[in-house]
Coordinates of C-alpha atoms and ligand atoms in Angstrom, one line a residue:
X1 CA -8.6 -63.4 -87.9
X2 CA -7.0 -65.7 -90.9
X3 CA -4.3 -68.7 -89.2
X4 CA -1.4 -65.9 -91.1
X5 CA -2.4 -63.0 -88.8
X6 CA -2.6 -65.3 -85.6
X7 CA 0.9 -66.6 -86.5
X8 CA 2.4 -63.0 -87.1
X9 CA 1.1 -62.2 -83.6
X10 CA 2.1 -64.9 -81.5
X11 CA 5.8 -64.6 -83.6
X12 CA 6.7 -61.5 -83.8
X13 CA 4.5 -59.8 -80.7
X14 CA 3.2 -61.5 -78.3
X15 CA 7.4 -61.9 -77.3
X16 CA 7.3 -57.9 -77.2
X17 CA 4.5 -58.0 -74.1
X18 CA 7.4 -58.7 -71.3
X19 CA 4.7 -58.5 -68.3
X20 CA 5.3 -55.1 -65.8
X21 CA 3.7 -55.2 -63.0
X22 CA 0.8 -53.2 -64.2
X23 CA 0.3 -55.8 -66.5
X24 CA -2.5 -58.0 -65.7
X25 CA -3.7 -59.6 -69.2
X26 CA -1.3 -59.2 -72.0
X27 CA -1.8 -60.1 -75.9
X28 CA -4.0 -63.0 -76.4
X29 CA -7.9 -62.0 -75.0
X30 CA -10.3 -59.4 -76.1
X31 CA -8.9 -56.5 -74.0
X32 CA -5.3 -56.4 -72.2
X33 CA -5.9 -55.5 -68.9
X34 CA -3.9 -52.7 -67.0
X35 CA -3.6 -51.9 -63.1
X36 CA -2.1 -48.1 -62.7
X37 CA -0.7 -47.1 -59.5
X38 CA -3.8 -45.6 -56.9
X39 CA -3.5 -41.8 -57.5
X40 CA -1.7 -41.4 -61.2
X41 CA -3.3 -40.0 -64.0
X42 CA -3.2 -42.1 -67.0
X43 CA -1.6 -40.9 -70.1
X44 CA -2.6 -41.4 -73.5
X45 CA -1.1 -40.8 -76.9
X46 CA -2.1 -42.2 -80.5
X47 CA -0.3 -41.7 -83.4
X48 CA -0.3 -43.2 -87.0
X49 CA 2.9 -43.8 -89.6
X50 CA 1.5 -43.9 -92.8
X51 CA 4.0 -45.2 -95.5
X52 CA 5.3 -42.2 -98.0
X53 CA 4.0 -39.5 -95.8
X54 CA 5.4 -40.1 -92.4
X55 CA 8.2 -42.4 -93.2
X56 CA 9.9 -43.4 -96.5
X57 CA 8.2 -46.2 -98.6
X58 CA 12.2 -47.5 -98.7
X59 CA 12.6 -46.9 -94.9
X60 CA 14.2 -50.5 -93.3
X61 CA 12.0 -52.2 -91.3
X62 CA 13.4 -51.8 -87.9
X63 CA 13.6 -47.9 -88.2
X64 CA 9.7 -48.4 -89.1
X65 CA 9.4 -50.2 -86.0
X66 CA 11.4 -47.8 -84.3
X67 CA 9.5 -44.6 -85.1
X68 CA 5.9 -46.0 -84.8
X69 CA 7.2 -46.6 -80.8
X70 CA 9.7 -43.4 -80.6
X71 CA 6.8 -40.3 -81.6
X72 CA 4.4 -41.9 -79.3
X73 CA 7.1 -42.3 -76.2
X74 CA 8.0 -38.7 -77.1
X75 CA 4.3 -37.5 -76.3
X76 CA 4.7 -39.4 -73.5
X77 CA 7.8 -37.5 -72.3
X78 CA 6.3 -34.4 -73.6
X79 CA 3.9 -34.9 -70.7
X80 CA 6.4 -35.7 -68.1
X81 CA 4.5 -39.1 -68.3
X82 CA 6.2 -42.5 -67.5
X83 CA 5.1 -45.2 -70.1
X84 CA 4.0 -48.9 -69.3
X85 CA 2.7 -50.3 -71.9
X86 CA 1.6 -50.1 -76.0
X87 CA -0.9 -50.9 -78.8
X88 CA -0.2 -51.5 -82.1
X89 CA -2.6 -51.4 -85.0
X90 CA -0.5 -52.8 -88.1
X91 CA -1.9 -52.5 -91.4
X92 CA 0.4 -54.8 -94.1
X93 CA -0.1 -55.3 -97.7
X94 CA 1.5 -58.8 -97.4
X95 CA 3.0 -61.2 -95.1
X96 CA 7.0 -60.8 -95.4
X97 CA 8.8 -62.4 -92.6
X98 CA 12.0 -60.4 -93.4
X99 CA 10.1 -57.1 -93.0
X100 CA 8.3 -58.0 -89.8
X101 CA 11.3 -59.5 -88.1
X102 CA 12.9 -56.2 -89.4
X103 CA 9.9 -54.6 -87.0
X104 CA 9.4 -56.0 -84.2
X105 CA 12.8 -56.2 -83.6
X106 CA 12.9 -52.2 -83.9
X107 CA 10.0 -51.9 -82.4
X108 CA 10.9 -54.0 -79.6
X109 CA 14.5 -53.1 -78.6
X110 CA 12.9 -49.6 -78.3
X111 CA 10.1 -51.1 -76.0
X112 CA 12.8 -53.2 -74.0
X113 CA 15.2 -50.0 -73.3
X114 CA 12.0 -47.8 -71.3
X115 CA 10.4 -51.1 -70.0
X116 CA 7.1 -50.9 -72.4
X117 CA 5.1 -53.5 -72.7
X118 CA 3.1 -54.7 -75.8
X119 CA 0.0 -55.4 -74.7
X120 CA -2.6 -55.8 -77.4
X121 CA -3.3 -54.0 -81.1
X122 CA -4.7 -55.3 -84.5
X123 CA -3.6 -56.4 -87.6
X124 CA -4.7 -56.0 -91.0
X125 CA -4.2 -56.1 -94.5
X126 CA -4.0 -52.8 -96.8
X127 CA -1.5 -50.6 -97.2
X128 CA 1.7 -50.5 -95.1
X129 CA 0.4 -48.3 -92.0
X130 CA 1.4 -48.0 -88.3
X131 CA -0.4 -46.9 -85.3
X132 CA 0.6 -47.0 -82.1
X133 CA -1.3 -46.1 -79.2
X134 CA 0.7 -45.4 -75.3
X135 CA -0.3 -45.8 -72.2
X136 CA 1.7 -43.6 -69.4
X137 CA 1.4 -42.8 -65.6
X138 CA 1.8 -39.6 -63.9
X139 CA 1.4 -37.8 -60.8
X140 CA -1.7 -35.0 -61.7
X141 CA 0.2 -32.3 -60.7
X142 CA 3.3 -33.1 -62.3
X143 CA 1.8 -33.6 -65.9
X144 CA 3.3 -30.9 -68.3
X145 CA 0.5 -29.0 -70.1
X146 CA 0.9 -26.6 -73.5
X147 CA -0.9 -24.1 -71.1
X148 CA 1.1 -22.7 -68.3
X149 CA 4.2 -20.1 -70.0
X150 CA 4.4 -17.1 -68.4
X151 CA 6.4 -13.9 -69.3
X152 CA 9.8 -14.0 -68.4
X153 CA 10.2 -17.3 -69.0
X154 CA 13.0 -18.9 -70.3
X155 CA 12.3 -20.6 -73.3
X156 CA 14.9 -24.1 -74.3
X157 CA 15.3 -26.9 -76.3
X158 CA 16.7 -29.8 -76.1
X159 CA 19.4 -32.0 -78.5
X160 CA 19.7 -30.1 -81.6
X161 CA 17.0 -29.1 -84.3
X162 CA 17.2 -29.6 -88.4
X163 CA 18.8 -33.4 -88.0
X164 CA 15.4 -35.3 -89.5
X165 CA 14.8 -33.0 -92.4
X166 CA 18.5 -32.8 -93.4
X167 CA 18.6 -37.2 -93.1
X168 CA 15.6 -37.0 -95.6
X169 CA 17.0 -34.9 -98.0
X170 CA 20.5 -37.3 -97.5
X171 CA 18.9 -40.7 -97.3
X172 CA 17.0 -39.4 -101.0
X173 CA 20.0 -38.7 -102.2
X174 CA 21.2 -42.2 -101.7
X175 CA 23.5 -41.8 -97.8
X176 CA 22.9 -44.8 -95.4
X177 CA 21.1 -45.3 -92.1
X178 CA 24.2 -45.0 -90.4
X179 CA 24.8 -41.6 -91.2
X180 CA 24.4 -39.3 -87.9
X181 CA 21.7 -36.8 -89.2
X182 CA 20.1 -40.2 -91.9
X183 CA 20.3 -41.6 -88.4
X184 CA 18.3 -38.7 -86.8
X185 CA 15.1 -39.3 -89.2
X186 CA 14.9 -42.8 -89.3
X187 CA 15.4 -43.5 -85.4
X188 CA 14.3 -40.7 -83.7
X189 CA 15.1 -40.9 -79.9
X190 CA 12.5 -40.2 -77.4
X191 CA 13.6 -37.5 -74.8
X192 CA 12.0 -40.0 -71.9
X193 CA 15.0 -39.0 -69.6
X194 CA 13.9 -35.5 -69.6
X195 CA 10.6 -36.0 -68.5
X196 CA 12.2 -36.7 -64.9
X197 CA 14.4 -33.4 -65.0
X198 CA 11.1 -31.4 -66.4
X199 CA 8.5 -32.3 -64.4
X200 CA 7.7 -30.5 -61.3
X201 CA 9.4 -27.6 -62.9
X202 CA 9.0 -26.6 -66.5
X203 CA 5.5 -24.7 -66.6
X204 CA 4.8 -25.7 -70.1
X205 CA 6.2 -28.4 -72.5
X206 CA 5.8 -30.0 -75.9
X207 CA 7.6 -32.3 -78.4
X208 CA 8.3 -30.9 -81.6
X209 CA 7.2 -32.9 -84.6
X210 CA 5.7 -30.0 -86.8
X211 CA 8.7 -28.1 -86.3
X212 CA 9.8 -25.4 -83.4
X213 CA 8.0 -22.7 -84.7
X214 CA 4.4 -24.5 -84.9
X215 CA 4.9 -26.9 -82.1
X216 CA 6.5 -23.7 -79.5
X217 CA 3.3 -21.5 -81.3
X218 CA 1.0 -24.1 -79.8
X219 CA 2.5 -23.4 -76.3
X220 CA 2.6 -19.8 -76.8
X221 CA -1.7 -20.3 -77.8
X222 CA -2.4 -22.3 -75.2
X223 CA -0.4 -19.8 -72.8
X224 CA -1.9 -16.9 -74.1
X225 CA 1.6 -15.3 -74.1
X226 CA 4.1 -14.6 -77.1
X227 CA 7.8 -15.4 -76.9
X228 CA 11.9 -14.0 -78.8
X229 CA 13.6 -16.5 -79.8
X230 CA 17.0 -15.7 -81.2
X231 CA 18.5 -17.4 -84.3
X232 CA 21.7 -18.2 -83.1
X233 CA 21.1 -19.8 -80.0
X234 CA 19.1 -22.8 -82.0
X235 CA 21.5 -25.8 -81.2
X236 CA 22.4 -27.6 -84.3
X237 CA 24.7 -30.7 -84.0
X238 CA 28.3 -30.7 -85.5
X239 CA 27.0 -33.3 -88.4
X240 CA 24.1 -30.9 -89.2
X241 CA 26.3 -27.6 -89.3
X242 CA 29.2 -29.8 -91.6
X243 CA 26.8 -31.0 -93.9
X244 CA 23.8 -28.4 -94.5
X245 CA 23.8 -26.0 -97.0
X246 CA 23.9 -22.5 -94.8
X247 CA 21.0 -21.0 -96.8
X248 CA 18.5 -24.0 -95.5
X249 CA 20.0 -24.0 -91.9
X250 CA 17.7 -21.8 -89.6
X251 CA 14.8 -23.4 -92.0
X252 CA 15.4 -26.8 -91.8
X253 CA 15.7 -26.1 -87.7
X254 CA 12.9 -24.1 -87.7
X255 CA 10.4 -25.1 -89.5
X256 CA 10.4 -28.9 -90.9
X257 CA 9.4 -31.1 -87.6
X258 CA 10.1 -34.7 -87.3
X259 CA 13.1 -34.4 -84.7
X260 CA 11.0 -35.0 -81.5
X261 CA 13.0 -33.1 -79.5
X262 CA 11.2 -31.2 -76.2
X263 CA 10.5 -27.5 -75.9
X264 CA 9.9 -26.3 -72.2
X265 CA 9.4 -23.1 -70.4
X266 CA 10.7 -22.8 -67.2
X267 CA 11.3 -19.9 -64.9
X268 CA 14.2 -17.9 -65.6
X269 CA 15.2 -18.2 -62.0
X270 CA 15.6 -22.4 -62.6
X271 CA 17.0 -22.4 -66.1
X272 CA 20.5 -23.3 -65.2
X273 CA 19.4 -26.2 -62.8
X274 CA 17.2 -27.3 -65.5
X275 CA 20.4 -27.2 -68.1
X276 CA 22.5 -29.2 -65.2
X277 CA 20.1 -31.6 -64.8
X278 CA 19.5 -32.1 -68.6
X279 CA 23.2 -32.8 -68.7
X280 CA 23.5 -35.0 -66.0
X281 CA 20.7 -36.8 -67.7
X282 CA 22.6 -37.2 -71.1
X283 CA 20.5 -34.7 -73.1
X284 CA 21.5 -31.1 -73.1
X285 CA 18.7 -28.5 -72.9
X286 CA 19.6 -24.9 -74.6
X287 CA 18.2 -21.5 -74.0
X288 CA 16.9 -20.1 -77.2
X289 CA 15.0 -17.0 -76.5
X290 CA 12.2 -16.0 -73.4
X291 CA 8.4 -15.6 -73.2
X292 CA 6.6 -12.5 -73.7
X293 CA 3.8 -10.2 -72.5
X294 CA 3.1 -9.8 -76.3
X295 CA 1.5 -12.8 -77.8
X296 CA 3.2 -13.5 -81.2
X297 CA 6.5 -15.6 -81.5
X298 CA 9.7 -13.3 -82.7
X299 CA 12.8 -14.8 -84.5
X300 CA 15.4 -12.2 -83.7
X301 CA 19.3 -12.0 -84.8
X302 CA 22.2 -11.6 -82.3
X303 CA 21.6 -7.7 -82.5
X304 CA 17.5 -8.6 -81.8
X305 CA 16.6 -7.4 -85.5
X306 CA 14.0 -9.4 -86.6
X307 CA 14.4 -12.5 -88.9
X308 CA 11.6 -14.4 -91.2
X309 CA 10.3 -16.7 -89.5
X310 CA 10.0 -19.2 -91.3
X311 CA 13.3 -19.3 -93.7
X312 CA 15.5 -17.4 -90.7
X313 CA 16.2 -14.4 -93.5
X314 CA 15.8 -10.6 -93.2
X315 CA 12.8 -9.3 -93.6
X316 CA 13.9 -6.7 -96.0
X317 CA 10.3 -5.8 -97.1
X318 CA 8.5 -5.7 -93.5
X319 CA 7.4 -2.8 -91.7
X320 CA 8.2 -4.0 -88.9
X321 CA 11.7 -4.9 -89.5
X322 CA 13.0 -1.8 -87.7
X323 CA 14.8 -2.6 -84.4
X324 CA 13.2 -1.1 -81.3
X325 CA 15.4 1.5 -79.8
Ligands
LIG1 P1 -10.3 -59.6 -81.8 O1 -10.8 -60.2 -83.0 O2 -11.0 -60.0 -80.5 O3 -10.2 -58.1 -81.9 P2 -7.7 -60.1 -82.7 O4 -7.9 -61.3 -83.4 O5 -7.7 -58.8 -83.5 O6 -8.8 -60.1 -81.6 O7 -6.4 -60.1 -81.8 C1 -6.1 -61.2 -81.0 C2 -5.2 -60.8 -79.9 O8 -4.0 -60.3 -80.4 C3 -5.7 -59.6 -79.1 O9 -5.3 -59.7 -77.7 C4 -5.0 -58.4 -79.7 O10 -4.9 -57.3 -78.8 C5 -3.7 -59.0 -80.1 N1 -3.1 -58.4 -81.3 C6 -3.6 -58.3 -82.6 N2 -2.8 -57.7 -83.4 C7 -1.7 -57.3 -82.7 C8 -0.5 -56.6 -82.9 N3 -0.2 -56.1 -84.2 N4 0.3 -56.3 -81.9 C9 0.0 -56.8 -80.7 N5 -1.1 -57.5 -80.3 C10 -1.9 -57.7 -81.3
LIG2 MG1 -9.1 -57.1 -83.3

């Protein structure tokens, strides 16, 4: 490790380690060291930010910092996991103080707001990459699977859908950061406060990143069930609606990822509980459609004909357009 490497750690994140309990050994030694509560699985969760595919090569620094932290919490809450602590493997092309005060200070307020600790990593020198890895804790028989839907289910989401991909066609076209949906891609907010309303009663959760219809299809797989979902029940926030072209709407919702927002199924009998306590909790949860017998994933209008699924149109040409009776 070069004296420029040591410097950027003890500077910018060793501060970001802020000693939990469950911290033992922090930044500085071979390994950090980690005592979990007697009894709770761990949770882990890896993710990589590779500059130009994941985020924008002219993404600021702290929304970099931000979004390395904010996908991995978001598996975290996906698993109705608690986090405690986080490593970072940084790869830079150069050393620019600007950029990594720009980072750890996105990085860290994130960290500081659900009590995360940063408690080891690496740092090299290549092309601008980020990976973060989470640790989490949770009771083994709270932990939300991808297996567990059954029929009948209520299907529901939470926030609103199509934010991230409209902020990256906006932020191209030259609108801020502090735009709501520019906002939306660049600082993506983990649903952590869910995770507490979900477990112990969703049957099956995920985070969408790929999108609701790959990310609910997993569920629906790993289920072995199929699920209706019905266009216009897909919340989509007031700055989304105002600013998106209504041809791209149900796809942008649909189909283009990156908003991180949770997709549970929980029994039909508990979905209004579920919906009070997502409110209570500041994040609204939304019913968009109910699990299926049938494995396959429908996307049905108000009158349940069946839309595209992946652009939210007709599907003039398909047999199997015809409404059942
Ligand atoms: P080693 O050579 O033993 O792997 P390093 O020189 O890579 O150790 O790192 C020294 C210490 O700094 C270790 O505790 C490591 O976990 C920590 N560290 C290195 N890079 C980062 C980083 N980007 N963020 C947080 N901690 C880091
Ligand atoms: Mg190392």
């Amino acid at each position: 490790m070069s004296q420029t490497e040591f410097d950027i750690i003890e500077r910018y994140f060793r501060p970001l380690g802020r000693g939990r309990p469950e911290t033992h050994l922090g930044v500085g030694d071979d390994a950090a060291l980690l005592r979990l509560p007697a009894g709770q699985d761990t949770a882990l969760a890896m993710d990589t930010l590779v500059a130009g595919v994941h985020f924008p090569e002219d993404a600021p620094a702290d929304a970099v910092g931000h979004k390395a932290l904010a996908v991995n919490l978001s598996d975290l809450a996906a698993m109705g996991a608690t986090p405690v602590a986080a490593l970072l493997s940084l790869t830079l092309p150069d050393f620019d103080a600007r950029w990594l005060a720009g980072f750890a200070d996105g990085f860290g307020a994130l960290a500081g707001r659900y009590g995360v600790d940063l408690i080891g990593g690496d740092t090299t020198r290549g092309p601008l990459s980020v990976t973060v890895q989470v640790v989490g804790s949770v009771a083994p028989a709270d932990a939300l699977r991808r297996a567990g839907a059954r029929p009948g289910d209520t299907v529901m989401v939470s926030g609103s859908l199509g934010d991230a991909a409209l902020g990256l066609d906006r932020w191209r076209a030259g609108v801020g950061a502090d735009d709501p949906v520019v906002r939306r891609l660049h600082y993506p907010e983990p649903r952590l406060p869910l995770a507490t309303v979900l477990r112990g009663r969703a049957h099956a959760c995920i985070d969408i990143s790929d999108g609701l219809i790959a990310d609910l299809g997993h569920v629906l797989a790993a289920s072995g069930v199929g699920a209706r979902i019905v266009a216009e029940n897909i919340p989509l926030s007031p700055a989304f609606y105002a600013s998106c072209p209504p041809q791209y709407r149900l796809e942008y919702a649909l189909s283009w990822g990156d908003d991180y927002e949770l997709c549970a199924c929980v029994a039909s009998a508990e979905a209004g509980s579920v919906a009070e306590a997502a409110a209570a909790a500041g994040v609204p949860m939304t019913v968009i459609g109910e699990v299926t017998r049938e494995p396959g994933l429908a996307l049905l209008d108000q009158d349940g004909r069946p839309l595209d699924i992946r652009t939210g149109g007709y599907r003039h040409f398909d047999a199997r357009q015809d409404p059942s009776p």
